[in-house]
mmCIF file with all atom_site columns, C-alpha atoms in Angstrom:
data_model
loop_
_atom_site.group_PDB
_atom_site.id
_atom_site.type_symbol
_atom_site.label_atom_id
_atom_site.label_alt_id
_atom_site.label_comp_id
_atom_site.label_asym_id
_atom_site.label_entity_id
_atom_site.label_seq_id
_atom_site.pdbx_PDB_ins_code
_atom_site.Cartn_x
_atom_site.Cartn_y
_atom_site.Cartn_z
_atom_site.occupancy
_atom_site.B_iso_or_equiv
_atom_site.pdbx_formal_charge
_atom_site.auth_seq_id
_atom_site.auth_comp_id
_atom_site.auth_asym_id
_atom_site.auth_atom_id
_atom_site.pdbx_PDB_model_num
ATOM 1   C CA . UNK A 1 1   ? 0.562   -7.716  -6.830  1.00 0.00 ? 1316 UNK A CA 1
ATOM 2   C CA . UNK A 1 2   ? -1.315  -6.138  -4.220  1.00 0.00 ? 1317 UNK A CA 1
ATOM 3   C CA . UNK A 1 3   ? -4.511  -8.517  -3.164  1.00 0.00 ? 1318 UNK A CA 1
ATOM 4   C CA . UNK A 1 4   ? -6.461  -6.386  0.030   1.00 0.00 ? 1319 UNK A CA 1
ATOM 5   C CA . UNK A 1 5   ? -8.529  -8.575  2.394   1.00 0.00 ? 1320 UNK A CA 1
ATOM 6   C CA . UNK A 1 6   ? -11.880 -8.602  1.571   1.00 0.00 ? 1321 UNK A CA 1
ATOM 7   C CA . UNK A 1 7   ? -13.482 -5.194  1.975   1.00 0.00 ? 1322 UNK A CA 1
ATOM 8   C CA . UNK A 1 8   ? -10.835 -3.479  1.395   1.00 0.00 ? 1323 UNK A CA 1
ATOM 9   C CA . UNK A 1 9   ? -9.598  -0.580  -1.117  1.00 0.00 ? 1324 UNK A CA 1
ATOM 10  C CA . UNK A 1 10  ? -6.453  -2.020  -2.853  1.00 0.00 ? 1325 UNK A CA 1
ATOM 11  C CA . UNK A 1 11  ? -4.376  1.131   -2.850  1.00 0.00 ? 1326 UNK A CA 1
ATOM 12  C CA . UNK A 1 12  ? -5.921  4.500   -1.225  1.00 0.00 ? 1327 UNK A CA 1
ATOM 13  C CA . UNK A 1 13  ? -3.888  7.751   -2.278  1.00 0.00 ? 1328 UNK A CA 1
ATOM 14  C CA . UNK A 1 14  ? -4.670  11.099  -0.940  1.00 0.00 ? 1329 UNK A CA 1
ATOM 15  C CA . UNK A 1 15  ? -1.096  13.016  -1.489  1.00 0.00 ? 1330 UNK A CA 1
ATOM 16  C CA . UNK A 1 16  ? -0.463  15.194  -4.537  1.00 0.00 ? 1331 UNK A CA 1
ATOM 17  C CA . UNK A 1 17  ? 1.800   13.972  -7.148  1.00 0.00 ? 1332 UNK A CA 1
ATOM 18  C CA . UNK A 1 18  ? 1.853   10.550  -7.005  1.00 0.00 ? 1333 UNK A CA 1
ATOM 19  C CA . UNK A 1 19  ? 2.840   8.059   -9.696  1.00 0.00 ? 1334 UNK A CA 1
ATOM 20  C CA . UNK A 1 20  ? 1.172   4.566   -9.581  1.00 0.00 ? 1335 UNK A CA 1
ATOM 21  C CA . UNK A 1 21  ? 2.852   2.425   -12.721 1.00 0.00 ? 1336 UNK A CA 1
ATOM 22  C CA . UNK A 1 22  ? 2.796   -1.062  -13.789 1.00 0.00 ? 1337 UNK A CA 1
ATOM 23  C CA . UNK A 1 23  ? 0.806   -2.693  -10.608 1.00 0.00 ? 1338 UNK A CA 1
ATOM 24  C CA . UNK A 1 24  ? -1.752  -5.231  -10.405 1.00 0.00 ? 1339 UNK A CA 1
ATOM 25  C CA . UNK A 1 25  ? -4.182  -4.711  -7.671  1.00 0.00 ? 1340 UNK A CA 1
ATOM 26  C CA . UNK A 1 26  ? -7.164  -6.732  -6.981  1.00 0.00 ? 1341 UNK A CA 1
ATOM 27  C CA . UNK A 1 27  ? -9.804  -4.728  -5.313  1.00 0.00 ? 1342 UNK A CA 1
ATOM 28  C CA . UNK A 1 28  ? -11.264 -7.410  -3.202  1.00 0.00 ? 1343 UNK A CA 1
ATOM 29  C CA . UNK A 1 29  ? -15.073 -5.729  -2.340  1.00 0.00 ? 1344 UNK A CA 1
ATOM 30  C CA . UNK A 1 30  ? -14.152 -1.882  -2.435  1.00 0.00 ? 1345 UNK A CA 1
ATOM 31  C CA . UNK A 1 31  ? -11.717 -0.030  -5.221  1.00 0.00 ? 1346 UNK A CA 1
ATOM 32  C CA . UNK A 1 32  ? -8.437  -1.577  -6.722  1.00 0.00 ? 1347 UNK A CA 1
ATOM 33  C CA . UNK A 1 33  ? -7.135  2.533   -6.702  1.00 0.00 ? 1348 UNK A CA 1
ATOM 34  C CA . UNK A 1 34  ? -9.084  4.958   -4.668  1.00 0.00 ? 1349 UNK A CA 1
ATOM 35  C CA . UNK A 1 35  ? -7.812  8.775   -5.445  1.00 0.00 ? 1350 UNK A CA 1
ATOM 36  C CA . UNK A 1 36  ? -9.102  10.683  -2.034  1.00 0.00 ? 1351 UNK A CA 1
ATOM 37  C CA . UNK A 1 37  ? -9.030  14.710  -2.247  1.00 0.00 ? 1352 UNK A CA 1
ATOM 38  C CA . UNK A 1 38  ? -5.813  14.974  -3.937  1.00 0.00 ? 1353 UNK A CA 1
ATOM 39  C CA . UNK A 1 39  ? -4.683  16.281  -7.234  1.00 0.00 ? 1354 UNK A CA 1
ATOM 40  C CA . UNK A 1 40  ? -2.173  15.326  -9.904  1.00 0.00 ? 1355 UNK A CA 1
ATOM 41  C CA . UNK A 1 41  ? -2.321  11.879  -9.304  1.00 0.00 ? 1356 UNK A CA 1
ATOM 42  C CA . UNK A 1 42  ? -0.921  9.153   -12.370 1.00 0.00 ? 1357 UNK A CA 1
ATOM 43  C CA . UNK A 1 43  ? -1.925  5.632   -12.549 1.00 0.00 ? 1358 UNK A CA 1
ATOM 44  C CA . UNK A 1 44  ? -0.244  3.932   -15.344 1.00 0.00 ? 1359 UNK A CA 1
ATOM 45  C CA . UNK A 1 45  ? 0.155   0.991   -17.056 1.00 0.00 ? 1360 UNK A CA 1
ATOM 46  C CA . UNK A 1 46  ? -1.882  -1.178  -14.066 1.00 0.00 ? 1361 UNK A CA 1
ATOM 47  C CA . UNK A 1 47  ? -4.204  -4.141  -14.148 1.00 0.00 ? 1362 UNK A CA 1
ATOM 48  C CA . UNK A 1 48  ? -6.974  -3.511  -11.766 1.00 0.00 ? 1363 UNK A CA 1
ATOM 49  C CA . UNK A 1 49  ? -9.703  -5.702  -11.242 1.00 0.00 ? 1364 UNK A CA 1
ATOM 50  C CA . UNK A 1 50  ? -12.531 -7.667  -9.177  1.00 0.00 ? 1365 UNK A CA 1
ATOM 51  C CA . UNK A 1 51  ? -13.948 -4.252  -7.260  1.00 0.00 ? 1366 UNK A CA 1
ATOM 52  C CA . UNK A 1 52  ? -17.006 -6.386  -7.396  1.00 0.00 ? 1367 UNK A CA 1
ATOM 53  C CA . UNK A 1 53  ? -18.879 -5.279  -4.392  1.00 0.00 ? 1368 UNK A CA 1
ATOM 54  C CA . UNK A 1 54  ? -22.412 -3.662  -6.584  1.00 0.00 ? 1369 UNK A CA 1
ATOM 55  C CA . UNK A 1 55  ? -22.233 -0.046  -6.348  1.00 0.00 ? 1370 UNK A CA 1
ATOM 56  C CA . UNK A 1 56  ? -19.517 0.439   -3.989  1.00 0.00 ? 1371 UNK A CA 1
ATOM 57  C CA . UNK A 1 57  ? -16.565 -1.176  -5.439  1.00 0.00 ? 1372 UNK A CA 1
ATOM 58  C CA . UNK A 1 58  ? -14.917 -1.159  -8.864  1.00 0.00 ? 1373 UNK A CA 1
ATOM 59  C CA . UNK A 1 59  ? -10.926 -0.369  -10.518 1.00 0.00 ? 1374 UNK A CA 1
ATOM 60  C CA . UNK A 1 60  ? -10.970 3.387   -10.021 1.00 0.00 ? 1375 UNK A CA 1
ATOM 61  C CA . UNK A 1 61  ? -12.248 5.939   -8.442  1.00 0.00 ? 1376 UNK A CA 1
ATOM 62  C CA . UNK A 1 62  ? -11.608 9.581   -7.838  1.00 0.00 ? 1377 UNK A CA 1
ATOM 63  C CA . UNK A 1 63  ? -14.168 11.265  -5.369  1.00 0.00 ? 1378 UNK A CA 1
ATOM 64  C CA . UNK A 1 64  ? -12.649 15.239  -4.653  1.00 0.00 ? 1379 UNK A CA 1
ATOM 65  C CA . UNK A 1 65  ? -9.729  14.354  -6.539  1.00 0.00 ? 1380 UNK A CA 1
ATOM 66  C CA . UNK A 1 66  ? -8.641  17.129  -9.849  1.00 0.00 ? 1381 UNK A CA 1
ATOM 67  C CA . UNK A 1 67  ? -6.244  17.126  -12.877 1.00 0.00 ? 1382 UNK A CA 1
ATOM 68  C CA . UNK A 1 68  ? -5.449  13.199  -12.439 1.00 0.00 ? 1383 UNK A CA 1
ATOM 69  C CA . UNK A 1 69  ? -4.356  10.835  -15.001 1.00 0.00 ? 1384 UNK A CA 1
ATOM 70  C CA . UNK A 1 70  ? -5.483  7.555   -15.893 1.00 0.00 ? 1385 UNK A CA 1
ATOM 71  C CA . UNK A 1 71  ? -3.529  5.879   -18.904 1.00 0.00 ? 1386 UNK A CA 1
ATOM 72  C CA . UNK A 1 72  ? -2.821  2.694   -20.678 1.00 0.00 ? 1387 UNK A CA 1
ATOM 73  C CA . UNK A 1 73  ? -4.785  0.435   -17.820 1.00 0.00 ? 1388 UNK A CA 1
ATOM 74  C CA . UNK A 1 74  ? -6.468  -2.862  -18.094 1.00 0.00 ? 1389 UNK A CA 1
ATOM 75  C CA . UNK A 1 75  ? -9.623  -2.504  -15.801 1.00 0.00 ? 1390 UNK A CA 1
ATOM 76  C CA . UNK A 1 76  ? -11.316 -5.728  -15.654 1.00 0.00 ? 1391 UNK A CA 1
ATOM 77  C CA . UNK A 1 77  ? -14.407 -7.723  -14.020 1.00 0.00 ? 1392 UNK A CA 1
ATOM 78  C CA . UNK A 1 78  ? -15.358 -4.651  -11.475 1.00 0.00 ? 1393 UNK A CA 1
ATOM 79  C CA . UNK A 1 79  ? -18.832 -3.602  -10.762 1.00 0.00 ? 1394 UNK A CA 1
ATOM 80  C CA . UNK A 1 80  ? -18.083 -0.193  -12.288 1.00 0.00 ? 1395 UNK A CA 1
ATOM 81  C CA . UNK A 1 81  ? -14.569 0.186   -14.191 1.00 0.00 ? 1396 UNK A CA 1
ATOM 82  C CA . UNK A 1 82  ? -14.032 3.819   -13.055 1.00 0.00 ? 1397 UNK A CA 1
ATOM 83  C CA . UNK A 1 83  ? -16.251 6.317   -10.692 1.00 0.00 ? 1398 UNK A CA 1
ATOM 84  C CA . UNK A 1 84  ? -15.970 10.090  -10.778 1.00 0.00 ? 1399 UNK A CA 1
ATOM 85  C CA . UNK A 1 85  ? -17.633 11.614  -7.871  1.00 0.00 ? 1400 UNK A CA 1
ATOM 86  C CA . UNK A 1 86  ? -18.351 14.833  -6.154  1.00 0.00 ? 1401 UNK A CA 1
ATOM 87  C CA . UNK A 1 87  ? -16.573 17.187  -7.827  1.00 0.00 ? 1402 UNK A CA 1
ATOM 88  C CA . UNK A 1 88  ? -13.674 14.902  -9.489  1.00 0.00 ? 1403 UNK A CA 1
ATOM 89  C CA . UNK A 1 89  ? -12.938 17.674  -12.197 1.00 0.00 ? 1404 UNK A CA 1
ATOM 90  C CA . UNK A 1 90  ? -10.366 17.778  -14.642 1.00 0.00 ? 1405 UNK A CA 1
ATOM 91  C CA . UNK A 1 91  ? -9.621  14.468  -15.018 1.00 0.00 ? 1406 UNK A CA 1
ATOM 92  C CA . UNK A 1 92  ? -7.902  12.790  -18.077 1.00 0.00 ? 1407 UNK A CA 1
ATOM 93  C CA . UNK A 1 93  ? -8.713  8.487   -18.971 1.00 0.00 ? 1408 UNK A CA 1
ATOM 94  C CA . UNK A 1 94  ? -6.966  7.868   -22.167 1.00 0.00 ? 1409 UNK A CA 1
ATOM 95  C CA . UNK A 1 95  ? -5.974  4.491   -23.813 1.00 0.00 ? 1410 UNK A CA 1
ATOM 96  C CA . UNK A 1 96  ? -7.579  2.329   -20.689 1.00 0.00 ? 1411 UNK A CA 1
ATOM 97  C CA . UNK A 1 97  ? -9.706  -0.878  -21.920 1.00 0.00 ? 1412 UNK A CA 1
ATOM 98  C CA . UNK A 1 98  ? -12.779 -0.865  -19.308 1.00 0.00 ? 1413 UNK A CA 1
ATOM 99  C CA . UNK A 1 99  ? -14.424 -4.777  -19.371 1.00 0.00 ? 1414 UNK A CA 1
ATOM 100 C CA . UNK A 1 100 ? -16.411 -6.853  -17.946 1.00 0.00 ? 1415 UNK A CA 1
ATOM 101 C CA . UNK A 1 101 ? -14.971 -10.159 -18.694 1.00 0.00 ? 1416 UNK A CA 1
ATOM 102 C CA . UNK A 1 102 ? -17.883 -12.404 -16.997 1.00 0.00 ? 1417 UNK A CA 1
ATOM 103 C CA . UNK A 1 103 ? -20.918 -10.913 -15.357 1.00 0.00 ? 1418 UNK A CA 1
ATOM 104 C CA . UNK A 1 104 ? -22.642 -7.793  -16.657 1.00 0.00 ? 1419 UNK A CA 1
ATOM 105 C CA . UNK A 1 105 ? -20.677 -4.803  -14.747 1.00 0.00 ? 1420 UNK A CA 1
ATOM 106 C CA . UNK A 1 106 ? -23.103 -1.762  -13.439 1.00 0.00 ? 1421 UNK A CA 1
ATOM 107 C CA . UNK A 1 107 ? -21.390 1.192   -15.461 1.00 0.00 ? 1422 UNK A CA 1
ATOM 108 C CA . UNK A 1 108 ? -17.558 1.248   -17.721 1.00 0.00 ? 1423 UNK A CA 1
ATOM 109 C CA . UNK A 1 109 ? -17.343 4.710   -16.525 1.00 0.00 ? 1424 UNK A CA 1
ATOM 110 C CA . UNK A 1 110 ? -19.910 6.753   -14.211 1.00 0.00 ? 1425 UNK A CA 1
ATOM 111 C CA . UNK A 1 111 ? -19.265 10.617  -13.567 1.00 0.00 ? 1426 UNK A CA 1
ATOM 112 C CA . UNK A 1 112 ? -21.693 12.281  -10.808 1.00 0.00 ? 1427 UNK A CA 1
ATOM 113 C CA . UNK A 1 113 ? -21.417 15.951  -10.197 1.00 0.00 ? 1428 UNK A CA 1
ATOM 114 C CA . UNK A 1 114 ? -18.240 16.398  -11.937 1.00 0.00 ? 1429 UNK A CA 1
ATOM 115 C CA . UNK A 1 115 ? -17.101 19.291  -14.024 1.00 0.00 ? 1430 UNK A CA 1
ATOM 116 C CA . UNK A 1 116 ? -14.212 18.900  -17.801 1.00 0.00 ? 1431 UNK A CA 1
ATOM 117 C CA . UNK A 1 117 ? -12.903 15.246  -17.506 1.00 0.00 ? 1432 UNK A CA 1
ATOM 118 C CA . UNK A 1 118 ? -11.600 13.942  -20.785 1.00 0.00 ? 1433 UNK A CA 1
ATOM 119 C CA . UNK A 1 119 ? -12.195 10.006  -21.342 1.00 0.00 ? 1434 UNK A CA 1
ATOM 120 C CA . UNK A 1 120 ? -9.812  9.577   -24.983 1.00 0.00 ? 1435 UNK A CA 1
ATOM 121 C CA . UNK A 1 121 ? -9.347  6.292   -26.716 1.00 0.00 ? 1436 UNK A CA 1
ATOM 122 C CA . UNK A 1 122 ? -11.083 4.157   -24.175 1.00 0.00 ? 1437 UNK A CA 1
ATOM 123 C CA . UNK A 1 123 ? -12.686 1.151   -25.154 1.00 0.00 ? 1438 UNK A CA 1
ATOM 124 C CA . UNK A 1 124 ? -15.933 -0.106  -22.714 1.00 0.00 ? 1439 UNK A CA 1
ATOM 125 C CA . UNK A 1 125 ? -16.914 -3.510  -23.528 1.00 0.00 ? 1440 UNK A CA 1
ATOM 126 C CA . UNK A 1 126 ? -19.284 -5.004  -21.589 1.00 0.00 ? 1441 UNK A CA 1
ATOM 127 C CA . UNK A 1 127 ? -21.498 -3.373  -19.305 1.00 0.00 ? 1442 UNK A CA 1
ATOM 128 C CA . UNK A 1 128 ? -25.119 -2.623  -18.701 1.00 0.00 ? 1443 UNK A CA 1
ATOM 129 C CA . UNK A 1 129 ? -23.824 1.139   -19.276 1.00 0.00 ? 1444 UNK A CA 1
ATOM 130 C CA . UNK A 1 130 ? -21.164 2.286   -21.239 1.00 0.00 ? 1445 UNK A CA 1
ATOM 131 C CA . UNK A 1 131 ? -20.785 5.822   -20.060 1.00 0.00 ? 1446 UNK A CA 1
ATOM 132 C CA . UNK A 1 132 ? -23.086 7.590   -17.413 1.00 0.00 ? 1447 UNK A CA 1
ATOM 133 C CA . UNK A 1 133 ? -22.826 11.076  -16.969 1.00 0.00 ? 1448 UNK A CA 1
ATOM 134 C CA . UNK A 1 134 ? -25.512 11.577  -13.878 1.00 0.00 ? 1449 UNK A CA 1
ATOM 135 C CA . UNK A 1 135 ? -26.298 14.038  -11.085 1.00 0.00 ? 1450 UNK A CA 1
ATOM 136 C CA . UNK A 1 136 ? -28.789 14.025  -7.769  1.00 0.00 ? 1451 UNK A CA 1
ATOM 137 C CA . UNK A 1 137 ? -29.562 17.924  -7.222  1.00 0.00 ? 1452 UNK A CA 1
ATOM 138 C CA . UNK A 1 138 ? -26.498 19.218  -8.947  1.00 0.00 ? 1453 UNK A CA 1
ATOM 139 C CA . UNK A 1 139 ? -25.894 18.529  -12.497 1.00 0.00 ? 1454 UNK A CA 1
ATOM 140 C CA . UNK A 1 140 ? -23.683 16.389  -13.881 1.00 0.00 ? 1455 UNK A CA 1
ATOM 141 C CA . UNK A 1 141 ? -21.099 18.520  -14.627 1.00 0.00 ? 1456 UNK A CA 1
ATOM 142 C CA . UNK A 1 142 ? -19.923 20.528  -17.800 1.00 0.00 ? 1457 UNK A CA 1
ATOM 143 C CA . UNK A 1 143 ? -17.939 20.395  -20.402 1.00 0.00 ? 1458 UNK A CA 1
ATOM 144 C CA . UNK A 1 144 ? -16.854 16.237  -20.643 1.00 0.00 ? 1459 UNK A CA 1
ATOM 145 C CA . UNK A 1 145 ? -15.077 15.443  -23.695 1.00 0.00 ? 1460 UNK A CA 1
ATOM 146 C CA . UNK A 1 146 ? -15.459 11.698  -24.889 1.00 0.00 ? 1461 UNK A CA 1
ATOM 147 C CA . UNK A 1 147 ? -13.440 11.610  -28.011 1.00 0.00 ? 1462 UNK A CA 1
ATOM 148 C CA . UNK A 1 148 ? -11.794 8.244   -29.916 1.00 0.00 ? 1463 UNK A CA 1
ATOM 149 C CA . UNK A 1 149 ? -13.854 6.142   -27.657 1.00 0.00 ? 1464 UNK A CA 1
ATOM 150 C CA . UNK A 1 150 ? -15.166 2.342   -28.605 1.00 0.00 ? 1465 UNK A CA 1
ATOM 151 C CA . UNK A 1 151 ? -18.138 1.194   -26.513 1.00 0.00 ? 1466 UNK A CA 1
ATOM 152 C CA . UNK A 1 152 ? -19.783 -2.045  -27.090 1.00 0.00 ? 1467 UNK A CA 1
ATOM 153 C CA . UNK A 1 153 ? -21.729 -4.864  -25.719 1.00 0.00 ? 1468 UNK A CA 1
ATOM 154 C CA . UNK A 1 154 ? -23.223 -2.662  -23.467 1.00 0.00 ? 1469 UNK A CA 1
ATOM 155 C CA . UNK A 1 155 ? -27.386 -2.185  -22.786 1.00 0.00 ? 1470 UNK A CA 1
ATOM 156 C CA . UNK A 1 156 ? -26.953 1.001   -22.531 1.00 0.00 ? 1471 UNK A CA 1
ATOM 157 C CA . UNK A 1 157 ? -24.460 3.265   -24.313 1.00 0.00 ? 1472 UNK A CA 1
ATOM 158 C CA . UNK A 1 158 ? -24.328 6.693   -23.221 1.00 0.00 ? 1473 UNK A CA 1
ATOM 159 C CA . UNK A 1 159 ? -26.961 8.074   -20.147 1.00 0.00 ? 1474 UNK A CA 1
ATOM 160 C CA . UNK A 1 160 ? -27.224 11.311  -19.315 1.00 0.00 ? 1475 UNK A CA 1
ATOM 161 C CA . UNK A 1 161 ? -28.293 13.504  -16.825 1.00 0.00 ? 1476 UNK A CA 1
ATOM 162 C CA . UNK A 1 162 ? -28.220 16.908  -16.363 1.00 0.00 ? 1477 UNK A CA 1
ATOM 163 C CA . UNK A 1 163 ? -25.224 16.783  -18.121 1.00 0.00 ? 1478 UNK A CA 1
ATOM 164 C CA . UNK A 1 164 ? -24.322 20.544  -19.542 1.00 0.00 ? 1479 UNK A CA 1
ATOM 165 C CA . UNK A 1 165 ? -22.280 21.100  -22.889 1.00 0.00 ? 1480 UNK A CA 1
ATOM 166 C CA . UNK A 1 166 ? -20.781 17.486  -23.003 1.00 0.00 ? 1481 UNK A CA 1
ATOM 167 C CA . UNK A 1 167 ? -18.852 16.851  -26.312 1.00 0.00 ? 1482 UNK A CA 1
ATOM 168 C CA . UNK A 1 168 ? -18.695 13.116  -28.066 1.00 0.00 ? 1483 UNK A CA 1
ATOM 169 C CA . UNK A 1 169 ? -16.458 13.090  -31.520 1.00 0.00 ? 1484 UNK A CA 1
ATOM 170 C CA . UNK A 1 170 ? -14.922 10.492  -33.337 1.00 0.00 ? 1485 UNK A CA 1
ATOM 171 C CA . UNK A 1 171 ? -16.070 7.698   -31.243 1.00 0.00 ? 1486 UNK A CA 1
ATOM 172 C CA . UNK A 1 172 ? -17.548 4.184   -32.028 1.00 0.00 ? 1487 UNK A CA 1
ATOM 173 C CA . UNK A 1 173 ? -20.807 3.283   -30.399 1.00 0.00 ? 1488 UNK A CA 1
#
């Protein structure tokens, strides 16, 4: 268990080619995980929660961080359940439950100026967004797959903007 004092990221990786796998990491105020410019990154099988700190803490996030993985995590009771920023492309969430088990978290997974990340068989229960897909002056980003997904209890389900050729299959909303 790895339990930060408060303000804190719980881990902070910025090497290539890590492996993060079976941890439970509270994020205090900040990030459980926080992937920092670096690629090829795995976090697996983890419990990360209480990043509870509004819009500047949550379970994951990758900010200049490409071709990471994300898979078979429980992230729980954080402000946002995982952040892609500034040009965090390439990146792969599959099998992760995202929820909110108390108050209503900001966002189960928020992607700002972000290019080809693939969220598969996620399940985002309880947010006031499911999945927001947003950009400032840039867009968005192209080409986000969101396929085998469950989102529900959420206000809203899916918010875009400026997001380019984004595709959403097989999912339950």
């Amino acid at each position: 268990t790895i339990a930060p004092p408060n303000g804190q990221f719980g881990v902070v990786i910025k090497s290539p080619y890590v492996v993060v796998e079976g941890m439970l990491v509270e994020a205090s105020n900040r990030y459980a995980v926080d992937i920092n410019e670096t690629d090829n990154v795995t976090i697996r099988d983890c419990v990360l929660h209480d990043g509870t700190n509004n819009n500047n803490g949550g379970g994951v996030r990758l900010l200049r961080a490409d071709h990471n993985l994300l898979i078979d995590n429980r992230i729980h009771t954080n402000a946002i359940g995982v952040n892609l920023a500034r040009d965090a492309d390439f990146n792969r969430l599959q099998n992760n439950p995202i929820l909110d088990d108390g108050g209503r978290q900001t966002v189960g997974f928020f992607a700002r100026d972000t290019d080809g990340d693939s969220l598969i068989k996620n399940t985002i229960v309880g947010s006031r967004r499911g999945l927001s897909f947003q950009g400032v002056n840039n867009p968005a980003g192209n080409g986000h797959v969101v396929r085998n997904t469950i989102i529900d209890d959420v206000d809203v389900c899916i918010d875009l903007s400026k997001a380019i050729g984004s595709t959403f299959s097989y999912s339950d909303y």
